């Protein structure tokens, strides 16, 4: 279904602002998306009407805030089709979710020499936590290479799997190349060797319908702020039996059953992994963001974003000196590019003066940049509220900057 961009854009107050006297063209959605009014209002509503610390409170406000937090957990469960809300752990974001698994999993399930497999297109958030564990527990990191088009081959991954492989952790969609990885096939392959899989869905959960039971993945992580929700909150999904096997990541309030100086027993799932006062305002607003996505329809979002990606790719390819990185068949709405003879920072800064927000640099994927033999790129990343007219503004902006050089 075609979305009426005028109506959609009215939901996002920031989209009508100007930057340097020019209408804002916001193409940095892979870094963070803008927020609809319903989400902004929800945050105000929680603080204005039900704010109180949650769980264990006998008073009315505490009960209401607790209900709101737990309702949000159910909303997330529904959105990714988890079989139980016990499988939804609230964290600070995708990064913390991966750190949690890396720490708890490696500490409890790995011995020196055991192997973790990742891919060459991972965000630092899915590299560095494993390296930290490598230094602590002696696990070995193996990396699946990428092809010319920016894809992984299952045969390459299969070759890396050995009896010592303990986990495969990979991005569902690359934040640089846009590549959508065949995660269902990866899970099938991994499970045939009894290897669990963690999917980093930071760049897919806002674009593609996700059903964790169909994917059959063991863990899946994402951040609220990339899916129209607030910053500071995200999700770790884990199969209940997997999460049961893992020790807590952090200690403190909420995550305990009983504490004496001699011994502490831990709370049940999901609370075992939620030490301290949870971000119940953030969770409630994330729930609202999901309801917003559902009101638009993820399939409509997907349709609009694919259209924008096709349009942008076609138009940008016509620019002389343009080099686009990532030409996978299945892509999220991201175009990483360089223009011959122009440093990406110069291009990014000059586009900014025209009101166009794109990201420049290594995009937290330095090993990928090394593999591509470059320092960085420019990245235009789209959301369903963007328009073809805005892409025309970007293309004209790039041409204008080219003339200046
Ligand atoms: N994984 C991928 C693929 C990402 O693109 C990002 C952020 O850009 C992250 C993980 C980390 O997300 P956050 O910084 O919200 O924790």
XYZ file of C-alpha atoms and ligand atoms in Angstrom:
421
model
C 0.000 0.000 0.000
C 1.272 3.490 -0.868
C 1.748 5.643 2.194
C 0.731 9.264 2.116
C 4.005 10.912 3.054
C 2.384 14.212 3.978
C 0.204 12.527 6.581
C 3.051 10.310 7.809
C 5.517 13.181 8.099
C 3.049 15.173 10.195
C 3.497 12.479 12.865
C 7.185 13.452 13.241
C 7.518 17.056 14.458
C 11.275 17.266 13.827
C 10.850 16.604 10.106
C 9.343 20.037 9.559
C 12.320 21.935 10.997
C 14.971 23.691 8.982
C 18.750 23.377 9.177
C 20.808 26.398 8.070
C 17.628 27.847 6.605
C 17.028 24.747 4.443
C 14.337 22.123 4.971
C 15.845 19.215 6.899
C 16.517 16.122 4.787
C 17.138 13.439 7.365
C 18.996 10.476 5.897
C 20.715 9.203 9.039
C 18.034 6.762 10.039
C 20.374 3.801 10.453
C 22.082 5.748 13.248
C 18.808 6.690 14.896
C 15.287 7.257 13.652
C 13.128 10.244 14.462
C 10.264 9.869 16.941
C 6.552 10.162 16.287
C 4.447 12.432 18.496
C 2.712 9.446 20.086
C 6.060 8.248 21.491
C 7.097 11.716 22.645
C 3.729 12.168 24.342
C 3.893 8.760 25.970
C 7.095 9.730 27.782
C 5.425 12.869 29.084
C 2.331 10.879 30.043
C 4.272 8.363 32.137
C 6.108 11.078 34.069
C 2.933 13.142 34.452
C 0.555 10.413 35.516
C 2.025 7.126 36.779
C 5.692 7.686 37.609
C 6.919 5.482 40.462
C 9.594 2.824 40.847
C 8.261 -0.498 39.669
C 7.946 -4.018 41.173
C 7.561 -4.624 44.891
C 5.546 -1.430 45.308
C 2.216 -1.826 47.076
C 1.028 1.652 46.222
C -1.150 2.465 43.239
C 1.377 4.390 41.164
C 3.967 1.644 41.505
C 1.406 -0.899 40.387
C 0.445 1.205 37.369
C 4.082 1.777 36.363
C 4.793 -1.949 36.784
C 1.800 -2.833 34.625
C 2.989 -0.385 31.991
C 6.506 -1.913 31.918
C 5.216 -5.482 31.789
C 2.639 -4.590 29.150
C 5.522 -3.223 27.020
C 7.337 -6.526 27.444
C 4.272 -8.291 26.038
C 4.139 -5.816 23.149
C 7.767 -6.632 22.268
C 6.986 -10.333 22.616
C 4.111 -9.970 20.174
C 6.170 -7.886 17.742
C 8.929 -10.479 17.365
C 6.625 -13.466 17.989
C 8.455 -14.813 21.017
C 6.690 -17.702 22.696
C 6.873 -16.186 26.181
C 7.389 -12.729 27.672
C 10.014 -14.353 29.945
C 12.195 -14.406 26.838
C 12.202 -10.607 26.540
C 14.942 -8.916 28.558
C 15.090 -5.129 28.602
C 18.624 -3.756 28.262
C 20.091 -0.384 27.356
C 20.275 -1.363 23.688
C 21.697 -3.791 21.153
C 25.222 -3.139 22.428
C 24.398 -4.023 26.015
C 22.410 -7.059 24.870
C 25.424 -8.444 22.997
C 27.757 -7.655 25.902
C 25.366 -9.513 28.199
C 25.392 -12.644 26.059
C 29.117 -12.456 25.329
C 29.886 -12.211 29.037
C 27.361 -14.704 30.420
C 27.757 -17.191 27.582
C 31.559 -17.235 27.391
C 31.944 -17.354 31.189
C 29.587 -20.283 31.574
C 29.774 -22.265 28.343
C 33.258 -21.786 26.901
C 36.743 -22.938 27.691
C 40.028 -21.686 26.215
C 40.242 -22.555 22.540
C 36.476 -22.677 21.994
C 35.363 -20.684 18.981
C 32.896 -17.894 18.290
C 32.086 -17.142 14.640
C 31.162 -13.661 13.441
C 31.235 -12.089 9.957
C 33.397 -9.437 8.304
C 30.468 -7.004 8.119
C 29.758 -6.731 11.857
C 29.275 -3.505 13.753
C 31.848 -2.991 16.534
C 29.042 -3.906 18.942
C 29.256 -7.474 17.641
C 33.059 -7.613 17.568
C 34.495 -5.923 20.637
C 32.404 -7.741 23.305
C 33.750 -11.037 21.929
C 37.300 -9.695 21.926
C 36.900 -8.697 25.571
C 35.777 -12.252 26.314
C 38.646 -13.594 24.238
C 41.028 -11.842 26.636
C 39.161 -13.084 29.713
C 38.154 -16.636 28.768
C 40.498 -17.575 25.913
C 37.811 -18.050 23.255
C 38.942 -17.716 19.647
C 37.189 -15.403 17.183
C 36.677 -16.627 13.606
C 35.436 -14.355 10.836
C 33.351 -15.263 7.777
C 34.626 -13.208 4.806
C 32.381 -11.225 2.466
C 32.086 -11.394 -1.312
C 32.481 -8.588 -3.875
C 28.793 -7.741 -3.579
C 29.022 -7.567 0.202
C 27.380 -10.875 1.028
C 28.398 -13.906 3.042
C 28.446 -17.408 1.590
C 27.059 -20.227 3.670
C 29.837 -22.512 2.369
C 32.430 -20.150 3.848
C 30.635 -20.192 7.158
C 30.299 -23.969 7.067
C 34.050 -24.323 6.577
C 34.678 -22.324 9.744
C 32.373 -24.424 11.929
C 34.325 -26.958 13.945
C 33.643 -29.151 16.990
C 34.970 -26.212 19.023
C 32.418 -23.721 17.666
C 30.245 -22.537 20.538
C 28.217 -19.726 18.970
C 27.623 -17.872 15.707
C 26.800 -14.164 16.070
C 25.892 -12.129 13.003
C 24.027 -9.079 11.818
C 20.643 -9.615 10.216
C 21.322 -6.516 8.118
C 24.621 -4.674 7.708
C 24.556 -1.055 8.846
C 27.064 -0.166 6.121
C 26.314 -2.382 3.135
C 22.636 -2.905 3.772
C 23.091 -6.602 3.062
C 20.310 -8.692 4.530
C 21.910 -11.935 5.593
C 20.175 -15.293 5.122
C 19.803 -15.737 8.863
C 17.254 -18.523 8.639
C 19.693 -20.610 6.587
C 22.497 -19.706 8.994
C 20.411 -20.937 11.929
C 19.551 -24.155 10.095
C 23.208 -24.770 9.282
C 24.364 -23.913 12.801
C 21.730 -26.036 14.488
C 22.664 -29.014 12.313
C 26.009 -28.760 14.144
C 24.423 -28.011 17.527
C 25.683 -24.436 17.479
C 23.397 -21.662 18.804
C 22.982 -18.402 16.880
C 22.744 -14.782 18.014
C 21.175 -12.383 15.512
C 21.975 -8.684 15.714
C 18.688 -7.242 14.486
C 19.627 -3.594 15.152
C 19.266 -2.819 11.433
C 16.408 -5.146 10.573
C 13.777 -5.016 13.297
C 12.471 -1.654 11.990
C 12.380 -2.794 8.344
C 11.505 -6.488 8.140
C 8.927 -8.564 10.004
C 10.742 -10.821 12.474
C 9.413 -14.060 13.876
C 11.958 -15.528 16.267
C 10.110 -18.839 16.323
C 10.245 -19.150 12.537
C 13.901 -18.027 12.478
C 14.506 -20.415 15.379
C 17.420 -18.212 16.514
C 18.661 -18.644 20.064
C 19.267 -14.968 20.787
C 18.250 -11.767 19.018
C 19.083 -8.191 19.971
C 17.964 -4.710 18.968
C 17.731 -1.078 20.088
C 14.579 0.969 20.567
C 16.005 4.217 19.203
C 16.468 2.781 15.710
C 12.798 1.793 15.580
C 11.129 5.119 16.415
C 11.373 4.552 20.174
C 13.398 6.374 22.822
C 17.142 6.092 23.380
C 18.574 4.144 26.291
C 16.491 1.008 25.982
C 16.720 -2.131 23.901
C 15.958 -5.791 23.931
C 17.630 -9.125 24.315
C 15.465 -12.000 23.172
C 16.657 -15.439 24.213
C 15.042 -18.848 24.106
C 13.898 -19.585 27.635
C 16.012 -22.737 28.031
C 19.098 -20.883 26.762
C 18.584 -17.962 29.138
C 17.970 -20.351 32.047
C 21.437 -21.802 31.488
C 23.207 -18.445 31.663
C 24.461 -16.735 34.834
C 23.425 -13.134 35.569
C 25.328 -10.372 33.819
C 25.039 -7.686 36.499
C 24.153 -7.919 40.170
C 21.959 -5.636 42.224
C 18.322 -5.018 43.038
C 15.498 -6.685 41.100
C 17.595 -9.627 39.884
C 17.701 -11.492 43.193
C 15.414 -13.959 44.956
C 17.189 -13.936 48.321
C 20.359 -12.284 49.579
C 22.482 -13.059 52.624
C 26.127 -12.171 53.038
C 26.942 -15.826 52.493
C 24.842 -16.554 49.442
C 22.490 -14.991 46.918
C 19.882 -16.785 44.877
C 18.665 -15.216 41.681
C 15.268 -14.141 40.482
C 13.453 -15.973 37.709
C 13.416 -14.878 34.073
C 13.313 -12.229 32.807
C 14.245 -10.365 36.015
C 17.468 -12.330 36.539
C 18.982 -10.196 33.777
C 17.481 -6.849 34.747
C 19.570 -5.582 37.646
C 18.645 -2.205 39.096
C 15.684 0.049 38.425
C 14.513 -0.764 34.907
C 13.822 1.977 32.383
C 10.061 1.635 32.682
C 9.529 4.973 30.938
C 11.683 3.821 28.025
C 10.006 0.414 27.828
C 6.555 2.007 27.824
C 7.599 4.402 25.062
C 9.155 1.525 23.093
C 5.825 -0.282 23.371
C 4.182 2.852 21.963
C 6.720 2.936 19.094
C 5.835 -0.655 18.240
C 2.140 0.196 18.278
C 2.942 3.097 15.959
C 4.796 0.787 13.542
C 1.897 -1.647 13.684
C -0.585 1.145 12.963
C 1.322 1.995 9.761
C 1.917 -1.691 8.982
C 5.413 -3.120 8.729
C 4.628 -4.482 5.265
C 3.715 -0.934 4.137
C 6.900 0.417 5.710
C 8.892 -2.275 3.936
C 7.228 -1.504 0.598
C 7.897 2.228 0.866
C 11.504 1.770 1.957
C 12.256 -0.688 -0.862
C 10.856 1.861 -3.294
C 13.084 4.585 -1.830
C 16.138 2.321 -1.956
C 15.513 1.451 -5.614
C 14.959 5.088 -6.525
C 18.051 6.302 -4.660
C 20.282 3.574 -6.068
C 19.109 4.278 -9.612
C 19.569 8.050 -9.305
C 22.859 7.899 -7.472
C 24.352 5.408 -9.911
C 23.901 8.021 -12.619
C 26.280 10.425 -10.860
C 29.704 10.331 -12.472
C 32.433 9.138 -10.121
C 29.882 7.479 -7.802
C 30.893 4.249 -6.127
C 28.259 2.406 -4.098
C 29.387 -0.142 -1.512
C 27.106 -3.133 -1.031
C 25.200 -4.522 -3.976
C 23.509 -7.478 -2.368
C 20.257 -8.715 -3.859
C 18.442 -8.231 -0.564
C 19.243 -4.916 1.068
C 17.929 -2.751 3.860
C 17.360 0.906 2.831
C 20.988 1.997 3.131
C 23.303 3.402 0.457
C 26.984 3.716 1.360
C 28.975 5.618 -1.209
C 32.030 7.600 -2.181
C 32.413 10.157 -4.925
C 35.698 10.070 -6.770
C 38.184 12.704 -5.647
C 36.093 13.986 -2.727
C 36.840 13.043 0.861
C 33.686 11.746 2.565
C 34.050 14.251 5.452
C 34.152 17.170 3.006
C 31.137 15.857 1.155
C 29.271 15.200 4.428
C 30.001 18.671 5.792
C 28.957 20.427 2.595
C 25.768 18.362 2.316
C 25.022 19.349 5.912
C 25.149 23.028 4.902
C 22.409 22.177 2.410
C 20.271 20.723 5.203
C 21.029 17.107 4.285
C 21.968 14.832 7.183
C 24.041 11.840 6.076
C 26.622 9.960 8.120
C 30.295 9.863 7.251
C 33.147 7.725 8.504
C 33.673 4.084 9.369
C 30.159 3.594 10.776
C 31.546 1.569 13.695
C 32.732 -1.092 11.256
C 36.455 -0.503 10.930
C 37.307 -4.140 10.074
C 34.794 -3.921 7.211
C 36.406 -0.687 6.004
C 39.780 -2.464 6.092
C 38.336 -5.335 4.053
C 36.993 -2.826 1.522
C 40.343 -1.025 1.495
C 38.866 2.348 2.400
C 38.832 4.674 5.401
C 35.175 5.400 5.376
C 32.091 6.168 3.323
C 29.114 8.451 3.248
C 25.905 6.723 4.168
C 22.370 7.726 3.301
C 19.879 5.591 5.205
C 16.168 5.885 4.672
C 13.007 5.486 6.679
C 9.447 5.214 5.418
C 8.856 8.923 6.156
C 11.481 9.936 3.583
C 10.440 10.861 0.058
C 11.736 10.616 -3.494
C 11.835 14.420 -3.554
C 14.309 14.320 -0.682
C 16.443 11.865 -2.643
C 16.374 14.346 -5.539
C 17.651 16.997 -3.102
C 20.498 14.662 -2.096
C 21.433 13.910 -5.691
C 21.380 17.624 -6.579
C 23.443 18.317 -3.457
C 26.081 15.770 -4.425
C 26.279 17.275 -7.919
C 26.622 20.731 -6.424
C 29.447 19.653 -4.104
C 31.164 17.949 -7.046
C 31.176 21.254 -8.937
C 32.900 22.927 -5.984
C 35.836 20.497 -6.230
N 24.511 -3.524 15.520
C 24.326 -2.840 14.387
C 24.245 -3.584 13.094
C 24.203 -1.456 14.413
O 24.024 -0.782 13.270
C 24.281 -0.786 15.655
C 24.214 0.675 15.718
O 24.382 1.378 14.752
C 24.461 -1.547 16.814
C 24.567 -2.906 16.718
C 24.559 -0.910 18.156
O 23.372 -0.280 18.497
P 23.291 0.627 19.802
O 24.384 1.647 19.670
O 21.930 1.220 19.765
O 23.495 -0.272 20.971
